Tab-separated table of C-alpha atoms in Angstrom:
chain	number	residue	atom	x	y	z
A	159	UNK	CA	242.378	9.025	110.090
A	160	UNK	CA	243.344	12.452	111.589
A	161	UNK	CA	240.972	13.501	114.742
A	162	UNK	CA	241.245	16.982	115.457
A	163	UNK	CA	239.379	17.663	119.006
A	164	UNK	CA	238.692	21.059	120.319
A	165	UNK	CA	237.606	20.814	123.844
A	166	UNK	CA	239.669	23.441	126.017
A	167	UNK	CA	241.621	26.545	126.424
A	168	UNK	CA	244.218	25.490	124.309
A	169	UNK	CA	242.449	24.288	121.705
A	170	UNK	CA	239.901	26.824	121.625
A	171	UNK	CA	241.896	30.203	120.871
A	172	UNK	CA	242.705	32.301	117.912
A	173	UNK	CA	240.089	35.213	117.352
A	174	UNK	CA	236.915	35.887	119.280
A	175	UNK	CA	234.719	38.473	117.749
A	176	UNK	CA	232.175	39.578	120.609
A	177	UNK	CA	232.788	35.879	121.976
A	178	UNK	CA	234.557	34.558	125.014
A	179	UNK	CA	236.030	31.261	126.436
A	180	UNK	CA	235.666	30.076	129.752
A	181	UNK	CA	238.252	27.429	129.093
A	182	UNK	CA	235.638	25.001	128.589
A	183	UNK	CA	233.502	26.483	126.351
A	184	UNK	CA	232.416	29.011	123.928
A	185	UNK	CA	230.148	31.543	124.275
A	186	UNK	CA	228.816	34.942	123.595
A	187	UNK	CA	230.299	38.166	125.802
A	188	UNK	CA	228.262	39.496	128.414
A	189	UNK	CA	228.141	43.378	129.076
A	190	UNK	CA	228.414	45.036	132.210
A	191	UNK	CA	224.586	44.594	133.443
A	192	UNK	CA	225.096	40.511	132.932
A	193	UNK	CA	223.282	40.252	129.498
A	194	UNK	CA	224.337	39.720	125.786
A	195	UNK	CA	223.525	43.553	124.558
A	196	UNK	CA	220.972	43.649	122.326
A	197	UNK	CA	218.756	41.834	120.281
A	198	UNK	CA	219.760	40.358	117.859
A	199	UNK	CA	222.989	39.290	118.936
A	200	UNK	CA	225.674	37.475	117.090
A	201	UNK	CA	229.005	36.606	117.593
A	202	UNK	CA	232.093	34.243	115.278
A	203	UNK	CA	234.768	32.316	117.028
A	204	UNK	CA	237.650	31.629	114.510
A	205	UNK	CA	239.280	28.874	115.026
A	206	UNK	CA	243.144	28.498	115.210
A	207	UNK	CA	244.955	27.195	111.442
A	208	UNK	CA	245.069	23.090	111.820
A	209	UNK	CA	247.660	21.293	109.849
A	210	UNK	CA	247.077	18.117	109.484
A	211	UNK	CA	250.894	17.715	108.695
A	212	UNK	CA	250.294	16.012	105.030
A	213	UNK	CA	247.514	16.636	102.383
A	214	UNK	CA	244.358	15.590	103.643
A	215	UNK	CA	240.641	15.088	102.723
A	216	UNK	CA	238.204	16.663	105.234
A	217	UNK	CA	236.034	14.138	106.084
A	218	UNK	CA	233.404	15.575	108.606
A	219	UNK	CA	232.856	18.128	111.261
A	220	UNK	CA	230.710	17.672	114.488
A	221	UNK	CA	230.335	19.545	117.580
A	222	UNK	CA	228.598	19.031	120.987
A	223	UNK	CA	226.026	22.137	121.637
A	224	UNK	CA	223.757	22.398	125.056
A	225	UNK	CA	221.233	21.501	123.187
A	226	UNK	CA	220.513	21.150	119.183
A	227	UNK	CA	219.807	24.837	118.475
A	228	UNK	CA	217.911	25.122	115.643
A	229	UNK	CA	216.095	21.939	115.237
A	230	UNK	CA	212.755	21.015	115.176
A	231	UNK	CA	211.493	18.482	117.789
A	232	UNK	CA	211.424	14.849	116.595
A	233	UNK	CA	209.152	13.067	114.670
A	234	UNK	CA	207.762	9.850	115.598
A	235	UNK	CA	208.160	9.798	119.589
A	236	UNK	CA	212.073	9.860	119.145
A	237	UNK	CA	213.981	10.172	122.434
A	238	UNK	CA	217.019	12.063	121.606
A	239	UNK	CA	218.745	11.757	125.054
A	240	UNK	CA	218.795	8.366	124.888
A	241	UNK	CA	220.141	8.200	121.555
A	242	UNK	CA	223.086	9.767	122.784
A	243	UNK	CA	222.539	13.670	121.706
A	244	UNK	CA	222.945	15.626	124.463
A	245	UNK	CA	220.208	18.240	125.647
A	246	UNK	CA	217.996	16.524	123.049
A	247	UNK	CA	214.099	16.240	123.058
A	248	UNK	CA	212.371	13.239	125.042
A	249	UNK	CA	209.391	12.830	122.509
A	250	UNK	CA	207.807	9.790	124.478
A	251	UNK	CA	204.053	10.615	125.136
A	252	UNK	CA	203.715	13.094	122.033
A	253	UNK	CA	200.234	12.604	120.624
A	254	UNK	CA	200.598	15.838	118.447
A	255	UNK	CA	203.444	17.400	116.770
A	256	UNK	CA	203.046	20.059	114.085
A	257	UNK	CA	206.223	21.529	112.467
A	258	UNK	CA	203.501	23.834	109.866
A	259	UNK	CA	206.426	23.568	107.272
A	260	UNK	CA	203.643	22.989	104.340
A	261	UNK	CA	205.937	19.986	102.754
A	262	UNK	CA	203.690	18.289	99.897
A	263	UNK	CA	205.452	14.695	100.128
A	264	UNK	CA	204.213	14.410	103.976
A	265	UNK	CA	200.591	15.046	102.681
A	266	UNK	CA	200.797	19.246	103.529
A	267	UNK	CA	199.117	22.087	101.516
A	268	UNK	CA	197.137	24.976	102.886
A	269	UNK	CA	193.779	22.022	103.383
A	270	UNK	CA	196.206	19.595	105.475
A	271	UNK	CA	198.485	19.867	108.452
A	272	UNK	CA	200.647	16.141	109.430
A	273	UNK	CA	200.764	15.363	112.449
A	274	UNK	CA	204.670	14.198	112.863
A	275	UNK	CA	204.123	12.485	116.624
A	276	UNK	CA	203.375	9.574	114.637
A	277	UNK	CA	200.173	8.942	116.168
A	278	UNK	CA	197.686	10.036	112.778
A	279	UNK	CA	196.200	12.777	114.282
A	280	UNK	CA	196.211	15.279	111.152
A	281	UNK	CA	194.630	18.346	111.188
A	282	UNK	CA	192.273	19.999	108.621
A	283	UNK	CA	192.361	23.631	107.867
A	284	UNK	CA	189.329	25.750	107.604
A	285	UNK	CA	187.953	29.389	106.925
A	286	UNK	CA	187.347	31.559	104.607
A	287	UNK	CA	190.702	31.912	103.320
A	288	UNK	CA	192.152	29.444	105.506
A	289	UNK	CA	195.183	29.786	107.625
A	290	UNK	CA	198.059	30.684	105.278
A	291	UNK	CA	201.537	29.374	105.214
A	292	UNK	CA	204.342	31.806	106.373
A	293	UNK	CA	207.783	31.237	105.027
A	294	UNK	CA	208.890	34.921	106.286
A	295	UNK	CA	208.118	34.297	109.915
A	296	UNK	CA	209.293	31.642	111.468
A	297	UNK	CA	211.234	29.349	114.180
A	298	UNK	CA	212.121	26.369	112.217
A	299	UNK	CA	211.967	25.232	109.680
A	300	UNK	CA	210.764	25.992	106.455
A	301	UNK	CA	207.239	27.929	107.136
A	302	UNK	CA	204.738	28.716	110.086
A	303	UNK	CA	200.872	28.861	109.980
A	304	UNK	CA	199.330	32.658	109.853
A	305	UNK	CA	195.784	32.899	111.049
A	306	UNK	CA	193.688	35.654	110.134
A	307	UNK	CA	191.535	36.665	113.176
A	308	UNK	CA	188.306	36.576	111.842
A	309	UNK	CA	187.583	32.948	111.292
A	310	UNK	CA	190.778	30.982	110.256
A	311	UNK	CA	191.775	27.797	112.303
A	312	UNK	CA	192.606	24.303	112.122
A	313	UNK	CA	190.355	21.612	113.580
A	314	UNK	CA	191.536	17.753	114.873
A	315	UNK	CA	189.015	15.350	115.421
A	316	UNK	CA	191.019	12.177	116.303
A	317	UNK	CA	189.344	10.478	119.642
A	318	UNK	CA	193.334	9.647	120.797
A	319	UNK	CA	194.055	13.389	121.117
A	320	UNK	CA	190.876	13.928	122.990
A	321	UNK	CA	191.899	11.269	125.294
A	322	UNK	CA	195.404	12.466	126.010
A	323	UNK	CA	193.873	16.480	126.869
A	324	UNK	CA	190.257	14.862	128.521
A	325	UNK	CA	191.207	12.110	130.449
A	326	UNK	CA	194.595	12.593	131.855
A	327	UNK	CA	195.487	14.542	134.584
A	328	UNK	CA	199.130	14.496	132.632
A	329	UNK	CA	199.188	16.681	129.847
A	330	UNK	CA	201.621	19.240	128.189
A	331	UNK	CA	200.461	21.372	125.454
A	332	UNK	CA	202.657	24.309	123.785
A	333	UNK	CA	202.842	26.037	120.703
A	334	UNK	CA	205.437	29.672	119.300
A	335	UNK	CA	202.945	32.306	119.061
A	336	UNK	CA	203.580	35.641	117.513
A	337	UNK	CA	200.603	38.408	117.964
A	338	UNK	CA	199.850	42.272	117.819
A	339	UNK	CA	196.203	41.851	118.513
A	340	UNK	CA	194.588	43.585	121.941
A	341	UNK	CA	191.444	41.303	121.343
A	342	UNK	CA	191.352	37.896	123.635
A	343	UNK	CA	192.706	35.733	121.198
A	344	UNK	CA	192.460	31.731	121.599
A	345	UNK	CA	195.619	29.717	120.019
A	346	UNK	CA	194.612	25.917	121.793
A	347	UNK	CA	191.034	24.920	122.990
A	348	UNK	CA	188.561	22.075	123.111
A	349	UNK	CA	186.168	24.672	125.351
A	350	UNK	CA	182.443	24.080	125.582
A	351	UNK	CA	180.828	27.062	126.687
A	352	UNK	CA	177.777	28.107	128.820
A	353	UNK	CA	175.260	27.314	125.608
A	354	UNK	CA	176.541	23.407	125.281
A	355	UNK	CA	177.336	22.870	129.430
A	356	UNK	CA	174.404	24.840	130.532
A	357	UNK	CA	175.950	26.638	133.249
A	358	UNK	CA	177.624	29.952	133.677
A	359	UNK	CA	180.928	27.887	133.919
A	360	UNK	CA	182.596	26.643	130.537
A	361	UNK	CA	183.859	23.113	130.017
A	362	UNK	CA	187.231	22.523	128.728
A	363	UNK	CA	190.764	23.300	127.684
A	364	UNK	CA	191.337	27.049	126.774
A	365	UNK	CA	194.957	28.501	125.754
A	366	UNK	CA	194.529	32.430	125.218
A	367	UNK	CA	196.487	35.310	124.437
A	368	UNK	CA	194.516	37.598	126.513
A	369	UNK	CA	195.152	41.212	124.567
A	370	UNK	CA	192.384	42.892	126.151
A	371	UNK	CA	191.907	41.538	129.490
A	372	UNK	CA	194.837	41.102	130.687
A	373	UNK	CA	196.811	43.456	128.212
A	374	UNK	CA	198.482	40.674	126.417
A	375	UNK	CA	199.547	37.851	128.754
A	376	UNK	CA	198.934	34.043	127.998
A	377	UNK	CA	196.663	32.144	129.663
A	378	UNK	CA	195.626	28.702	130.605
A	379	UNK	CA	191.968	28.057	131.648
A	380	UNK	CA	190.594	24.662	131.983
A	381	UNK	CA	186.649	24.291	133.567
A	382	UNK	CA	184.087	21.419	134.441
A	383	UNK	CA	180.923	23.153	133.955
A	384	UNK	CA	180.989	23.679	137.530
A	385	UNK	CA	184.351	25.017	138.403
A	386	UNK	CA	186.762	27.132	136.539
A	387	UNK	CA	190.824	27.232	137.294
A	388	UNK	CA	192.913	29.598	135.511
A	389	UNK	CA	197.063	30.242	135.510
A	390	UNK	CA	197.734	33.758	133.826
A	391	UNK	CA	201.357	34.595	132.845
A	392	UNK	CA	203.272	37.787	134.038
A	393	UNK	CA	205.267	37.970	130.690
A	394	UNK	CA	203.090	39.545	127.835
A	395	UNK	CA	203.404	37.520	124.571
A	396	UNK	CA	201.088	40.194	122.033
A	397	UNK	CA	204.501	42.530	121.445
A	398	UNK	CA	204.884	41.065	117.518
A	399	UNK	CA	207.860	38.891	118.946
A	400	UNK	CA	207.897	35.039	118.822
A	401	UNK	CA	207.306	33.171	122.225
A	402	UNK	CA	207.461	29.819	123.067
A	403	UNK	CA	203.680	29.045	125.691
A	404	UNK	CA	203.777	26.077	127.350
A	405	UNK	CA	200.706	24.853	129.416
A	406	UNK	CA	200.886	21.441	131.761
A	407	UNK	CA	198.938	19.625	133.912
A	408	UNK	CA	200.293	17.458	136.578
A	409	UNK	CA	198.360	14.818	138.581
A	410	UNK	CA	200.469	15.471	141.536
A	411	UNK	CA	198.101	16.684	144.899
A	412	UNK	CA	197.665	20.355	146.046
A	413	UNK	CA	198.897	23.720	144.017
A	414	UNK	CA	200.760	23.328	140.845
A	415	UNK	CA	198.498	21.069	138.872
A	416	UNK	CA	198.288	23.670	136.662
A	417	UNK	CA	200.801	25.988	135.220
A	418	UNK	CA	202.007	28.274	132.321
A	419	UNK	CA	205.666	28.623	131.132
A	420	UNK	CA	206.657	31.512	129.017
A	421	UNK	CA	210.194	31.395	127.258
A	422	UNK	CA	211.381	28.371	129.005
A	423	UNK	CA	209.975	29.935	132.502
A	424	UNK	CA	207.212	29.034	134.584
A	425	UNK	CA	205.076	31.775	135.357
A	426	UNK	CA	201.917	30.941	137.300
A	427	UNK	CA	200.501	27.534	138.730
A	428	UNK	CA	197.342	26.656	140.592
A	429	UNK	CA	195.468	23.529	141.660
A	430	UNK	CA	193.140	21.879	139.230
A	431	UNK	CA	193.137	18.744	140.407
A	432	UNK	CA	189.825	16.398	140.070
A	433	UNK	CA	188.320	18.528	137.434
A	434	UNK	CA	186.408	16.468	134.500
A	435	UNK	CA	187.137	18.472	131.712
A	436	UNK	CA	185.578	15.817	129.144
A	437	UNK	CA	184.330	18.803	126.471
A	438	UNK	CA	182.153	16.940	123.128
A	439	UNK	CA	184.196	19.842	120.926
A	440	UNK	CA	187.148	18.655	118.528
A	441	UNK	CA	190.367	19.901	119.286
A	442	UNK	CA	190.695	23.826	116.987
A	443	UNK	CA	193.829	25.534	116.749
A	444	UNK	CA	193.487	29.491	116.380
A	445	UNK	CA	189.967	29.366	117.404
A	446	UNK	CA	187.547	28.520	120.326
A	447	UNK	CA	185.996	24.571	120.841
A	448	UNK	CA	182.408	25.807	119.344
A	449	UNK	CA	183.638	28.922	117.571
A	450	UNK	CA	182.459	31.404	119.129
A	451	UNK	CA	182.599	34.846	117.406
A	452	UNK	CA	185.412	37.353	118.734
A	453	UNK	CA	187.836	34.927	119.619
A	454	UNK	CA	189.940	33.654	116.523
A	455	UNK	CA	193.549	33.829	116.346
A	456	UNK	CA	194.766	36.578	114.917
A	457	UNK	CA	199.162	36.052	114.431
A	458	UNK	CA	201.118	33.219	113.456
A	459	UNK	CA	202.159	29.616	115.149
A	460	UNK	CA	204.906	27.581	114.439
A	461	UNK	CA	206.131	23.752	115.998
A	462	UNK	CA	202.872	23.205	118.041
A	463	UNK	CA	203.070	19.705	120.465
A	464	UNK	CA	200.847	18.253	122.684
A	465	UNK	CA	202.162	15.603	125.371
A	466	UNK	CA	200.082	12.823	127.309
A	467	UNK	CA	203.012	13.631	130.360
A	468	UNK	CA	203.753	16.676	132.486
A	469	UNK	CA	207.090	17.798	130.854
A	470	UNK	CA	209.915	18.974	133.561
A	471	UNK	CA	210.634	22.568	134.029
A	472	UNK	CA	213.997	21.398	132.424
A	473	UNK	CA	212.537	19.623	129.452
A	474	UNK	CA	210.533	23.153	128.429
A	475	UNK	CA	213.592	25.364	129.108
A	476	UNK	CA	215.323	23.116	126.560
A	477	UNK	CA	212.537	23.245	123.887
A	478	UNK	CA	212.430	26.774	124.443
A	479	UNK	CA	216.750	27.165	123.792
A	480	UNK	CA	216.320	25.153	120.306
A	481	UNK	CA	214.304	28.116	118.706
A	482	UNK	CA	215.609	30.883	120.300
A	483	UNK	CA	219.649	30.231	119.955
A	484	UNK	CA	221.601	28.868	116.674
A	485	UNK	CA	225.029	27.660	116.330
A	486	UNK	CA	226.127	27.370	112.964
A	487	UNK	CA	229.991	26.839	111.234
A	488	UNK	CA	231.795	27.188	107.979
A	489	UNK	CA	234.879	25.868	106.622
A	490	UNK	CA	237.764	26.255	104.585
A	491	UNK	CA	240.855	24.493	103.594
A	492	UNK	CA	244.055	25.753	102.909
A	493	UNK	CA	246.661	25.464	100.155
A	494	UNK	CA	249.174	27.847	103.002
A	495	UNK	CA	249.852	27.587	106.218
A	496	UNK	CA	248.050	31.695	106.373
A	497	UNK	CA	245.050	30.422	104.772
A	498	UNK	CA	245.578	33.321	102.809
A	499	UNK	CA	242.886	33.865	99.698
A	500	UNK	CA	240.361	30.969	100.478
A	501	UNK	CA	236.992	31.964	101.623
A	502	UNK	CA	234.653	30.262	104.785
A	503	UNK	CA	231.758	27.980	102.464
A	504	UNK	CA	229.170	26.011	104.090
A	505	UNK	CA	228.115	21.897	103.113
A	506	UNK	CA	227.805	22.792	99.263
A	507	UNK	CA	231.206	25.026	99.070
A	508	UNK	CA	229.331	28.189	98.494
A	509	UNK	CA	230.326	31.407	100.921
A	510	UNK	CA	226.292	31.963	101.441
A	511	UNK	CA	225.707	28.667	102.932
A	512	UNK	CA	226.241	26.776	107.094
A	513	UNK	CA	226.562	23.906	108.521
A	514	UNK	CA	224.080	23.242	110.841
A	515	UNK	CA	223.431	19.759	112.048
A	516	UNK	CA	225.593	19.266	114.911
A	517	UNK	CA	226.088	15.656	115.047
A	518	UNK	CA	227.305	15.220	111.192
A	519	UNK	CA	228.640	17.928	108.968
A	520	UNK	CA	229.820	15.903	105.664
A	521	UNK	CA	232.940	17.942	104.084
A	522	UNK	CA	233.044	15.750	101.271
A	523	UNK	CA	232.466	19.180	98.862
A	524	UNK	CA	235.508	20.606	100.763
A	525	UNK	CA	238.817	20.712	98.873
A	526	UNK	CA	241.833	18.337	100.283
A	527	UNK	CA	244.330	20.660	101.046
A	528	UNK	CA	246.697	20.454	104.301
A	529	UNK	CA	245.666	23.526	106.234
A	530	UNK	CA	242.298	23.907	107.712
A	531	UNK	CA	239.983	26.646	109.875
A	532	UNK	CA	236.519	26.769	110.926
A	533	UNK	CA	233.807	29.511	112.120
A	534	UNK	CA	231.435	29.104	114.811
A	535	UNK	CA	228.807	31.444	114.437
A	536	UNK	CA	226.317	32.232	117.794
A	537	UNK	CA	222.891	33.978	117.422
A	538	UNK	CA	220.373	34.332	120.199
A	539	UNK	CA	217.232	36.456	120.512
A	540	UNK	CA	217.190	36.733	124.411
A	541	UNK	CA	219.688	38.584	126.409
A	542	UNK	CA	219.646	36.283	128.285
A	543	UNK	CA	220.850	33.385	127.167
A	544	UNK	CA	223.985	32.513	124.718
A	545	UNK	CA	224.321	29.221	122.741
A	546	UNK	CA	227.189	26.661	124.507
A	547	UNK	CA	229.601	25.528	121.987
A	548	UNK	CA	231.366	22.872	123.929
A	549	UNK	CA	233.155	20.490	121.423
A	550	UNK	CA	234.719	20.201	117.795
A	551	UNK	CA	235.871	17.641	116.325
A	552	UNK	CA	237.086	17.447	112.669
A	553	UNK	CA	237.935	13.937	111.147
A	554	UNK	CA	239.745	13.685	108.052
A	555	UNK	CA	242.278	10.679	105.961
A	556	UNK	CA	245.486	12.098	105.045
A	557	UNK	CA	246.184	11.432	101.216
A	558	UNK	CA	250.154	12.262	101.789
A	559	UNK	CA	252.023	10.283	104.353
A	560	UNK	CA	254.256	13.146	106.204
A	561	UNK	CA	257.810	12.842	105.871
């Protein structure tokens, strides 16, 4: 078995096309204000020519990233981190995870979103032409969910999910959102309003993109019928861009209960402690708890999670880096030690595909040939930020013993 591990200086040289090395790792280059140009920004590391000193059959590849760029978040509570992938999702506490991909053999079609936290709490889609699956737009995957504005959403009436928003003080919620609208725009919301609580103050969980007033900024709101806390972002999110809102509640005392993250940031907090925010509306996506008129969801939503936990500032950064950076390779082995005709293919041997999945690339559709040379592509869609390539490793069984 030949190991071929790329972890430093050395090993990491050859050509960098707007790429660097810091002798540790790869990155993207910065210009001279600190950032990585403009959007969108990519950049190929070529390896060096390996030899594995015989012929050879290329086994696998595998790399170690900051965190999996690229990938949805886990199904079925998974904690990644303790399954040994590094930067990887802790799922524990998800009551709610929709990826929106629309895939028939899970139960999706434009009538039924699957819940994928493993905890059954499937959502039904409703309106007159119901929201509408967007393989165009998206963050992962295969598809998002495009709401219409008018009176499109998706409604959850599982008690467990009610439970995890209602009667915790420990609560996460987040969803991508992608907008133009200037109308206020809910994306998240069990609210009751005046006409159920009877009261001037509404009762409930509200996520908004507020395009009129607050000229596009997200929003959390949550009320008791008696008191109403709100944390407003600075960053507005209606600029036909995808961005990742996050929303938690902690139980901790004093300010900071409450608090909005925008692109892996927090933005705003306040204190919303001891607030019963028990509303008797199901949970909607893309529209208000009792549907009021004026407020549906007008843009698209992709990978949308609730959490019965207060995730970490470091935990949201991280979800945040998975859909805004990729890493991706290709291959190619050699018949010469110049590599000279043979083109970089992806898993299937075809010049138009990648290898993605950073913890198992299978070569097995890779030609045994003694030579061999990789490409590392890096994408991201923020300035600033640059995927982390920090590890290759290439394992393959030599079929000639060298002389």
């Amino acid at each position: 078995l030949v190991l071929i591990n790329h972890t430093n200086s050395s090993a990491f040289e050859e050509r960098y096309n707007r790429t660097t090395s810091d002798g540790e790792n790869v990155t993207l280059n910065k210009n001279v204000s600190g950032n990585y140009s403009t959007m969108p920004i990519a950049g190929v590391f070529t390896s060096q020519i390996t030899d594995s000193g015989a012929g050879a059959n290329w086994n696998n590849i595998s790399w170690i990233e900051e965190v999996p760029y690229g990938e949805e978040l886990p199904n079925n509570g998974i904690d990644e981190i303790a399954n040994g992938l590094p930067g990887g999702a802790n799922m524990s506490g998800n009551t709610l995870l929709y990826h929106f991909n629309n895939i028939s053999s899970y139960g999706e079609n434009e009538s039924n979103v699957t819940d994928f936290s493993g905890r059954g709490n499937h959502g039904t889609s409703s309106g007159a032409g119901v929201p509408v699956t967007n393989t165009t737009s998206k963050v992962f995957g295969a598809a998002s969910k495009t709401f219409d504005g008018s009176n499109d959403y998706v409604n959850i009436t599982t008690s467990i999910l009610t439970l995890a928003l209602n009667e915790k003080r420990n609560w996460t919620m987040g969803a991508w959102v992608k907008t133009t609208r200037t109308s206020d725009d809910e994306f998240l919301d069990t609210m009751c309003t005046t006409a159920c609580v009877g009261s001037s103050i509404d009762k409930g969980i509200r996520t908004i993109v507020r395009g009129s007033t607050n000229g596009g900024k997200a929003e959390i709101r949550i009320g008791d019928g008696v008191t109403q806390v709100t944390a407003v972002s600075t960053t507005k999110v209606n600029d036909g861009n995808w961005h990742h809102v996050v929303a938690t509640s902690s139980a901790a005392t004093g300010a900071g209960s409450l608090a909005i993250y925008v692109n892996g940031i927090q933005e705003a907090t306040n204190n919303a402690n001891n607030l019963d925010i028990t509303s008797p509306y199901e949970l909607k996506i893309g529209a208000e708890g009792n549907l009021r008129t004026g407020l549906f969801f007008g843009g698209s939503i992709d990978e949308l999670a609730i959490w019965n936990r207060s995730l970490t500032d470091a935990e949201i950064r991280n979800h945040y880096l998975r859909g805004v950076l990729n890493l991706t390779f290709q291959v190619r082995s050699c018949d010469d030690s110049a590599c000279n005709g043979e083109s970089f293919v992806g898993g299937d041997n075809t010049t138009g595909t990648f290898f993605r999945n950073a913890t198992f690339g299978n070569l097995s559709n890779i030609s045994s040939n003694r030579w061999f040379q990789y490409k590392a592509y890096f994408t991201t869609m923020n300035i600033s930020y640059t995927p982390v390539l920090q590890e290759v490793v290439i394992q393959a069984t030599q079929t000639v013993v060298p002389n």
